Tab-separated table of N, CA and C in Angstrom:
chain	number	residue	atom	x	y	z
U	1	MET	N	136.239	104.085	95.903
U	1	MET	CA	134.899	103.631	96.172
U	1	MET	C	134.542	103.979	97.617
U	2	ILE	N	133.312	104.424	97.815
U	2	ILE	CA	132.838	104.788	99.146
U	2	ILE	C	132.272	103.547	99.808
U	3	PRO	N	132.745	103.204	101.009
U	3	PRO	CA	132.218	102.004	101.677
U	3	PRO	C	130.770	102.193	102.084
U	4	ALA	N	130.032	101.102	102.029
U	4	ALA	CA	128.628	101.143	102.423
U	4	ALA	C	128.531	101.353	103.924
U	5	SER	N	127.586	102.172	104.323
U	5	SER	CA	127.392	102.457	105.737
U	5	SER	C	126.339	101.529	106.316
U	6	THR	N	126.530	101.100	107.546
U	6	THR	CA	125.524	100.287	108.219
U	6	THR	C	124.645	101.150	109.116
U	7	ASP	N	124.908	102.465	109.142
U	7	ASP	CA	124.107	103.370	109.965
U	7	ASP	C	122.789	103.646	109.263
U	8	ARG	N	121.681	103.156	109.834
U	8	ARG	CA	120.391	103.325	109.182
U	8	ARG	C	119.906	104.768	109.227
U	9	ARG	N	120.556	105.607	110.036
U	9	ARG	CA	120.148	107.006	110.119
U	9	ARG	C	120.652	107.812	108.928
U	10	GLN	N	121.551	107.229	108.165
U	10	GLN	CA	122.072	107.924	106.996
U	10	GLN	C	120.962	108.011	105.948
U	11	THR	N	120.672	109.197	105.501
U	11	THR	CA	119.611	109.369	104.520
U	11	THR	C	120.172	109.187	103.117
U	12	SER	N	119.337	108.754	102.226
U	12	SER	CA	119.730	108.520	100.850
U	12	SER	C	118.555	108.887	99.964
U	13	ALA	N	118.860	109.306	98.741
U	13	ALA	CA	117.797	109.639	97.802
U	13	ALA	C	117.158	108.370	97.234
U	14	ASN	N	117.821	107.243	97.381
U	14	ASN	CA	117.349	105.993	96.824
U	14	ASN	C	116.409	105.306	97.811
U	15	TRP	N	115.148	105.199	97.456
U	15	TRP	CA	114.170	104.628	98.377
U	15	TRP	C	114.422	103.150	98.642
U	16	GLN	N	115.002	102.437	97.666
U	16	GLN	CA	115.287	101.024	97.878
U	16	GLN	C	116.339	100.847	98.972
U	17	GLN	N	117.345	101.719	98.984
U	17	GLN	CA	118.373	101.650	100.022
U	17	GLN	C	117.783	102.011	101.383
U	18	GLN	N	116.881	102.980	101.404
U	18	GLN	CA	116.231	103.347	102.660
U	18	GLN	C	115.420	102.183	103.211
U	19	GLN	N	114.692	101.492	102.350
U	19	GLN	CA	113.917	100.332	102.795
U	19	GLN	C	114.829	99.216	103.294
U	20	ALA	N	115.906	98.968	102.556
U	20	ALA	CA	116.823	97.894	102.927
U	20	ALA	C	117.494	98.162	104.275
U	21	ALA	N	117.762	99.425	104.577
U	21	ALA	CA	118.443	99.776	105.826
U	21	ALA	C	117.466	99.996	106.975
U	22	GLY	N	116.181	99.850	106.715
U	22	GLY	CA	115.177	100.127	107.738
U	22	GLY	C	115.101	99.072	108.818
U	23	TYR	N	114.259	99.333	109.784
U	23	TYR	CA	114.041	98.423	110.909
U	23	TYR	C	113.231	97.215	110.446
U	24	ARG	N	113.649	96.041	110.888
U	24	ARG	CA	112.923	94.808	110.603
U	24	ARG	C	112.506	94.096	111.879
U	25	ARG	N	113.115	94.457	112.988
U	25	ARG	CA	112.820	93.819	114.277
U	25	ARG	C	112.086	94.813	115.182
U	26	PRO	N	110.881	94.464	115.605
U	26	PRO	CA	110.104	95.372	116.451
U	26	PRO	C	110.828	95.786	117.733
U	27	LEU	N	111.517	94.855	118.386
U	27	LEU	CA	112.208	95.204	119.634
U	27	LEU	C	113.335	96.203	119.401
U	28	GLU	N	113.997	96.108	118.276
U	28	GLU	CA	115.060	97.057	117.937
U	28	GLU	C	114.474	98.464	117.741
U	29	LEU	N	113.350	98.531	117.067
U	29	LEU	CA	112.667	99.812	116.876
U	29	LEU	C	112.235	100.392	118.215
U	30	LEU	N	111.641	99.548	119.065
U	30	LEU	CA	111.194	100.010	120.375
U	30	LEU	C	112.362	100.457	121.245
U	31	ALA	N	113.496	99.774	121.154
U	31	ALA	CA	114.677	100.162	121.929
U	31	ALA	C	115.143	101.552	121.532
U	32	ASP	N	115.165	101.831	120.237
U	32	ASP	CA	115.602	103.148	119.785
U	32	ASP	C	114.610	104.246	120.143
U	33	LEU	N	113.357	103.870	120.362
U	33	LEU	CA	112.331	104.847	120.749
U	33	LEU	C	112.132	104.917	122.262
U	34	GLY	N	112.848	104.079	123.008
U	34	GLY	CA	112.716	104.070	124.463
U	34	GLY	C	111.401	103.496	124.941
U	35	LEU	N	110.882	102.499	124.231
U	35	LEU	CA	109.564	101.957	124.557
U	35	LEU	C	109.551	100.447	124.776
U	36	VAL	N	110.716	99.833	124.973
U	36	VAL	CA	110.768	98.377	125.136
U	36	VAL	C	109.953	97.933	126.342
U	37	ASP	N	110.122	98.581	127.474
U	37	ASP	CA	109.418	98.166	128.692
U	37	ASP	C	107.904	98.332	128.560
U	38	GLU	N	107.490	99.391	127.893
U	38	GLU	CA	106.061	99.682	127.794
U	38	GLU	C	105.354	98.848	126.720
U	39	LEU	N	105.953	98.738	125.528
U	39	LEU	CA	105.280	98.057	124.423
U	39	LEU	C	105.843	96.684	124.090
U	40	GLY	N	107.031	96.359	124.560
U	40	GLY	CA	107.632	95.065	124.270
U	40	GLY	C	106.744	93.881	124.602
U	41	PRO	N	106.146	93.845	125.801
U	41	PRO	CA	105.287	92.710	126.149
U	41	PRO	C	104.003	92.640	125.320
U	42	ARG	N	103.646	93.722	124.642
U	42	ARG	CA	102.399	93.759	123.877
U	42	ARG	C	102.604	93.491	122.392
U	43	LEU	N	103.837	93.144	121.998
U	43	LEU	CA	104.119	92.885	120.588
U	43	LEU	C	103.400	91.633	120.099
U	44	ALA	N	103.153	91.605	118.798
U	44	ALA	CA	102.530	90.446	118.172
U	44	ALA	C	103.483	89.263	118.197
U	45	GLY	N	102.926	88.083	118.101
U	45	GLY	CA	103.730	86.866	118.088
U	45	GLY	C	104.406	86.629	116.749
U	46	ALA	N	105.241	85.612	116.698
U	46	ALA	CA	106.028	85.298	115.505
U	46	ALA	C	105.144	84.973	114.304
U	47	GLU	N	104.009	84.322	114.531
U	47	GLU	CA	103.119	83.973	113.414
U	47	GLU	C	102.599	85.219	112.710
U	48	MET	N	102.178	86.204	113.485
U	48	MET	CA	101.680	87.440	112.892
U	48	MET	C	102.807	88.203	112.198
U	49	LEU	N	104.005	88.158	112.759
U	49	LEU	CA	105.136	88.848	112.134
U	49	LEU	C	105.523	88.202	110.807
U	50	ARG	N	105.296	86.902	110.668
U	50	ARG	CA	105.548	86.261	109.374
U	50	ARG	C	104.533	86.736	108.343
U	51	GLU	N	103.290	86.898	108.770
U	51	GLU	CA	102.237	87.334	107.852
U	51	GLU	C	102.347	88.827	107.531
U	52	PHE	N	102.751	89.617	108.512
U	52	PHE	CA	102.888	91.061	108.346
U	52	PHE	C	104.272	91.495	108.810
U	53	PRO	N	105.298	91.267	107.985
U	53	PRO	CA	106.667	91.592	108.419
U	53	PRO	C	106.862	93.099	108.592
U	54	LEU	N	107.714	93.438	109.533
U	54	LEU	CA	108.016	94.843	109.823
U	54	LEU	C	109.120	95.324	108.903
U	55	ARG	N	108.927	96.477	108.302
U	55	ARG	CA	109.960	97.122	107.491
U	55	ARG	C	109.687	98.622	107.580
U	56	VAL	N	110.470	99.312	108.408
U	56	VAL	CA	110.250	100.741	108.637
U	56	VAL	C	111.544	101.500	108.354
U	57	PRO	N	111.562	102.353	107.318
U	57	PRO	CA	112.776	103.114	107.008
U	57	PRO	C	113.038	104.215	108.034
U	58	TRP	N	114.310	104.572	108.184
U	58	TRP	CA	114.712	105.591	109.149
U	58	TRP	C	114.027	106.925	108.871
U	59	ASN	N	113.825	107.272	107.614
U	59	ASN	CA	113.167	108.549	107.308
U	59	ASN	C	111.770	108.619	107.912
U	60	PHE	N	111.121	107.476	108.065
U	60	PHE	CA	109.827	107.438	108.727
U	60	PHE	C	110.006	107.463	110.242
U	61	VAL	N	110.959	106.690	110.738
U	61	VAL	CA	111.194	106.584	112.185
U	61	VAL	C	111.577	107.938	112.783
U	62	ARG	N	112.303	108.729	112.062
U	62	ARG	CA	112.719	110.024	112.623
U	62	ARG	C	111.542	110.971	112.840
U	63	ARG	N	110.386	110.640	112.287
U	63	ARG	CA	109.179	111.443	112.515
U	63	ARG	C	108.380	110.969	113.734
U	64	LEU	N	108.778	109.821	114.291
U	64	LEU	CA	108.086	109.286	115.469
U	64	LEU	C	108.510	110.033	116.723
U	65	ARG	N	107.611	110.101	117.689
U	65	ARG	CA	107.912	110.773	118.951
U	65	ARG	C	108.561	109.789	119.917
U	66	HIS	N	109.773	110.077	120.305
U	66	HIS	CA	110.518	109.221	121.239
U	66	HIS	C	109.776	109.138	122.565
U	67	GLY	N	109.563	107.908	123.052
U	67	GLY	CA	108.925	107.705	124.349
U	67	GLY	C	107.409	107.787	124.343
U	68	ASP	N	106.784	107.959	123.180
U	68	ASP	CA	105.322	108.078	123.105
U	68	ASP	C	104.724	106.785	122.543
U	69	ALA	N	104.181	105.955	123.428
U	69	ALA	CA	103.599	104.678	123.009
U	69	ALA	C	102.323	104.859	122.202
U	70	ASN	N	101.710	106.027	122.271
U	70	ASN	CA	100.472	106.282	121.539
U	70	ASN	C	100.676	107.141	120.297
U	71	ASP	N	101.912	107.267	119.856
U	71	ASP	CA	102.198	108.026	118.641
U	71	ASP	C	101.445	107.373	117.478
U	72	PRO	N	100.586	108.110	116.787
U	72	PRO	CA	99.785	107.509	115.715
U	72	PRO	C	100.634	106.951	114.572
U	73	LEU	N	101.776	107.545	114.301
U	73	LEU	CA	102.639	107.005	113.251
U	73	LEU	C	103.233	105.669	113.674
U	74	LEU	N	103.621	105.552	114.922
U	74	LEU	CA	104.148	104.289	115.425
U	74	LEU	C	103.082	103.207	115.363
U	75	ARG	N	101.862	103.544	115.729
U	75	ARG	CA	100.779	102.559	115.751
U	75	ARG	C	100.447	102.046	114.345
U	76	GLN	N	100.818	102.804	113.312
U	76	GLN	CA	100.586	102.349	111.936
U	76	GLN	C	101.522	101.218	111.537
U	77	VAL	N	102.699	101.167	112.131
U	77	VAL	CA	103.702	100.196	111.693
U	77	VAL	C	104.023	99.121	112.718
U	78	LEU	N	103.710	99.328	113.984
U	78	LEU	CA	104.094	98.390	115.031
U	78	LEU	C	103.036	97.298	115.188
U	79	PRO	N	103.407	96.032	114.960
U	79	PRO	CA	102.437	94.939	115.081
U	79	PRO	C	102.226	94.538	116.542
U	80	LEU	N	101.075	94.852	117.083
U	80	LEU	CA	100.744	94.499	118.459
U	80	LEU	C	99.823	93.289	118.486
U	81	ALA	N	99.921	92.492	119.546
U	81	ALA	CA	99.093	91.296	119.695
U	81	ALA	C	97.609	91.658	119.694
U	82	LEU	N	97.271	92.840	120.152
U	82	LEU	CA	95.883	93.304	120.201
U	82	LEU	C	95.205	93.233	118.824
U	83	GLU	N	96.008	93.369	117.751
U	83	GLU	CA	95.445	93.362	116.398
U	83	GLU	C	94.985	91.979	115.954
U	84	SER	N	95.430	90.929	116.605
U	84	SER	CA	95.062	89.579	116.180
U	84	SER	C	93.860	89.023	116.944
U	85	ILE	N	93.296	89.807	117.842
U	85	ILE	CA	92.131	89.367	118.621
U	85	ILE	C	90.868	89.482	117.768
U	86	ALA	N	90.056	88.452	117.794
U	86	ALA	CA	88.764	88.489	117.090
U	86	ALA	C	87.753	89.217	117.974
U	87	TRP	N	87.239	90.322	117.490
U	87	TRP	CA	86.288	91.130	118.257
U	87	TRP	C	84.861	90.862	117.792
U	88	ALA	N	83.938	90.816	118.715
U	88	ALA	CA	82.529	90.604	118.388
U	88	ALA	C	82.033	91.747	117.504
U	89	GLY	N	81.295	91.395	116.471
U	89	GLY	CA	80.730	92.400	115.578
U	89	GLY	C	81.621	92.748	114.393
U	90	PHE	N	82.858	92.256	114.364
U	90	PHE	CA	83.763	92.517	113.254
U	90	PHE	C	83.971	91.218	112.487
U	91	VAL	N	84.098	91.314	111.172
U	91	VAL	CA	84.247	90.132	110.326
U	91	VAL	C	85.505	90.246	109.476
U	92	ASP	N	85.981	89.108	108.968
U	92	ASP	CA	87.164	89.088	108.113
U	92	ASP	C	86.890	89.659	106.725
U	93	ASP	N	85.645	89.633	106.296
U	93	ASP	CA	85.277	90.084	104.954
U	93	ASP	C	84.203	91.175	105.049
U	94	PRO	N	84.575	92.389	105.462
U	94	PRO	CA	83.573	93.425	105.727
U	94	PRO	C	82.789	93.893	104.507
U	95	VAL	N	83.318	93.748	103.302
U	95	VAL	CA	82.584	94.179	102.111
U	95	VAL	C	82.056	92.997	101.307
U	96	ALA	N	82.040	91.819	101.923
U	96	ALA	CA	81.457	90.603	101.334
U	96	ALA	C	82.011	90.289	99.947
U	97	GLU	N	83.329	90.222	99.851
U	97	GLU	CA	83.965	89.900	98.575
U	97	GLU	C	84.266	88.418	98.410
U	98	SER	N	84.109	87.628	99.451
U	98	SER	CA	84.415	86.195	99.369
U	98	SER	C	83.657	85.479	98.251
U	99	PRO	N	82.359	85.735	98.065
U	99	PRO	CA	81.665	85.056	96.967
U	99	PRO	C	82.191	85.453	95.583
U	100	ALA	N	82.846	86.599	95.476
U	100	ALA	CA	83.355	87.066	94.186
U	100	ALA	C	84.755	86.529	93.878
U	101	GLN	N	85.343	85.776	94.802
U	101	GLN	CA	86.696	85.256	94.582
U	101	GLN	C	86.618	84.037	93.669
U	102	ARG	N	87.176	84.179	92.469
U	102	ARG	CA	87.158	83.088	91.489
U	102	ARG	C	88.343	82.148	91.653
U	103	ALA	N	89.436	82.680	92.146
U	103	ALA	CA	90.665	81.924	92.404
U	103	ALA	C	91.473	82.760	93.381
U	104	PRO	N	92.498	82.175	94.010
U	104	PRO	CA	93.325	83.001	94.916
U	104	PRO	C	93.908	84.215	94.181
U	105	GLY	N	93.573	85.403	94.661
U	105	GLY	CA	94.077	86.628	94.054
U	105	GLY	C	93.260	87.143	92.881
U	106	LEU	N	92.095	86.554	92.626
U	106	LEU	CA	91.263	86.987	91.498
U	106	LEU	C	89.834	87.207	91.973
U	107	LEU	N	89.380	88.466	91.903
U	107	LEU	CA	88.011	88.819	92.275
U	107	LEU	C	87.247	89.228	91.030
U	108	GLN	N	86.007	88.730	90.902
U	108	GLN	CA	85.150	89.161	89.802
U	108	GLN	C	83.758	89.424	90.347
U	109	LYS	N	83.492	90.716	90.596
U	109	LYS	CA	82.195	91.124	91.133
U	109	LYS	C	81.210	91.440	90.015
U	110	TYR	N	81.720	91.894	88.880
U	110	TYR	CA	80.867	92.356	87.787
U	110	TYR	C	81.233	91.624	86.499
U	111	ALA	N	80.245	91.397	85.653
U	111	ALA	CA	80.482	90.729	84.368
U	111	ALA	C	81.434	91.559	83.510
U	112	GLY	N	82.414	90.910	82.928
U	112	GLY	CA	83.349	91.598	82.036
U	112	GLY	C	84.464	92.345	82.747
U	113	ARG	N	84.516	92.281	84.067
U	113	ARG	CA	85.564	92.966	84.828
U	113	ARG	C	86.086	92.061	85.927
U	114	ALA	N	87.388	92.165	86.176
U	114	ALA	CA	87.989	91.366	87.237
U	114	ALA	C	89.115	92.169	87.871
U	115	LEU	N	89.413	91.839	89.100
U	115	LEU	CA	90.507	92.475	89.826
U	115	LEU	C	91.529	91.396	90.142
U	116	LEU	N	92.752	91.604	89.651
U	116	LEU	CA	93.842	90.686	89.909
U	116	LEU	C	94.683	91.267	91.031
U	117	ILE	N	94.806	90.547	92.133
U	117	ILE	CA	95.597	90.999	93.283
U	117	ILE	C	96.948	90.301	93.169
U	118	ALA	N	97.982	91.091	92.958
U	118	ALA	CA	99.289	90.536	92.630
U	118	ALA	C	100.267	90.514	93.806
U	119	THR	N	99.778	90.583	95.035
U	119	THR	CA	100.677	90.509	96.184
U	119	THR	C	100.612	89.123	96.792
U	120	VAL	N	101.703	88.689	97.329
U	120	VAL	CA	101.783	87.366	97.934
U	120	VAL	C	100.860	87.269	99.149
U	121	ALA	N	100.771	88.341	99.932
U	121	ALA	CA	99.964	88.315	101.154
U	121	ALA	C	98.482	88.097	100.845
U	122	ALA	N	98.022	88.585	99.710
U	122	ALA	CA	96.601	88.478	99.380
U	122	ALA	C	96.243	87.097	98.849
U	123	ILE	N	97.223	86.364	98.348
U	123	ILE	CA	96.945	85.054	97.768
U	123	ILE	C	97.104	83.997	98.857
U	124	ARG	N	96.008	83.415	99.245
U	124	ARG	CA	96.038	82.415	100.329
U	124	ARG	C	95.587	81.080	99.839
């Protein structure tokens, strides 16, 4: 039997294994990218991390630019405190779906049709 590796850089054809071995801690990801000093203080707080947990597989991380705090791929996955600020002119419901919510996770905008949202994050 081949022992399981703890090296997240090891690639695998199995996407579930890649996800399981991926980064879950923002500071660990930043350390490997050489960005702790620059982006560490700007990370989101624990409350936001509970709502939007980090899970970044190595196959994605290897495409990031080391030392580049403005790498667009990094900005897609790194939860920064800036994202939790309420900005003037922006709303939580930009397409006005709140009146169509019949129950948590159930939207009905049109007669005879409904959208069931089956993710835990969407059901509040």
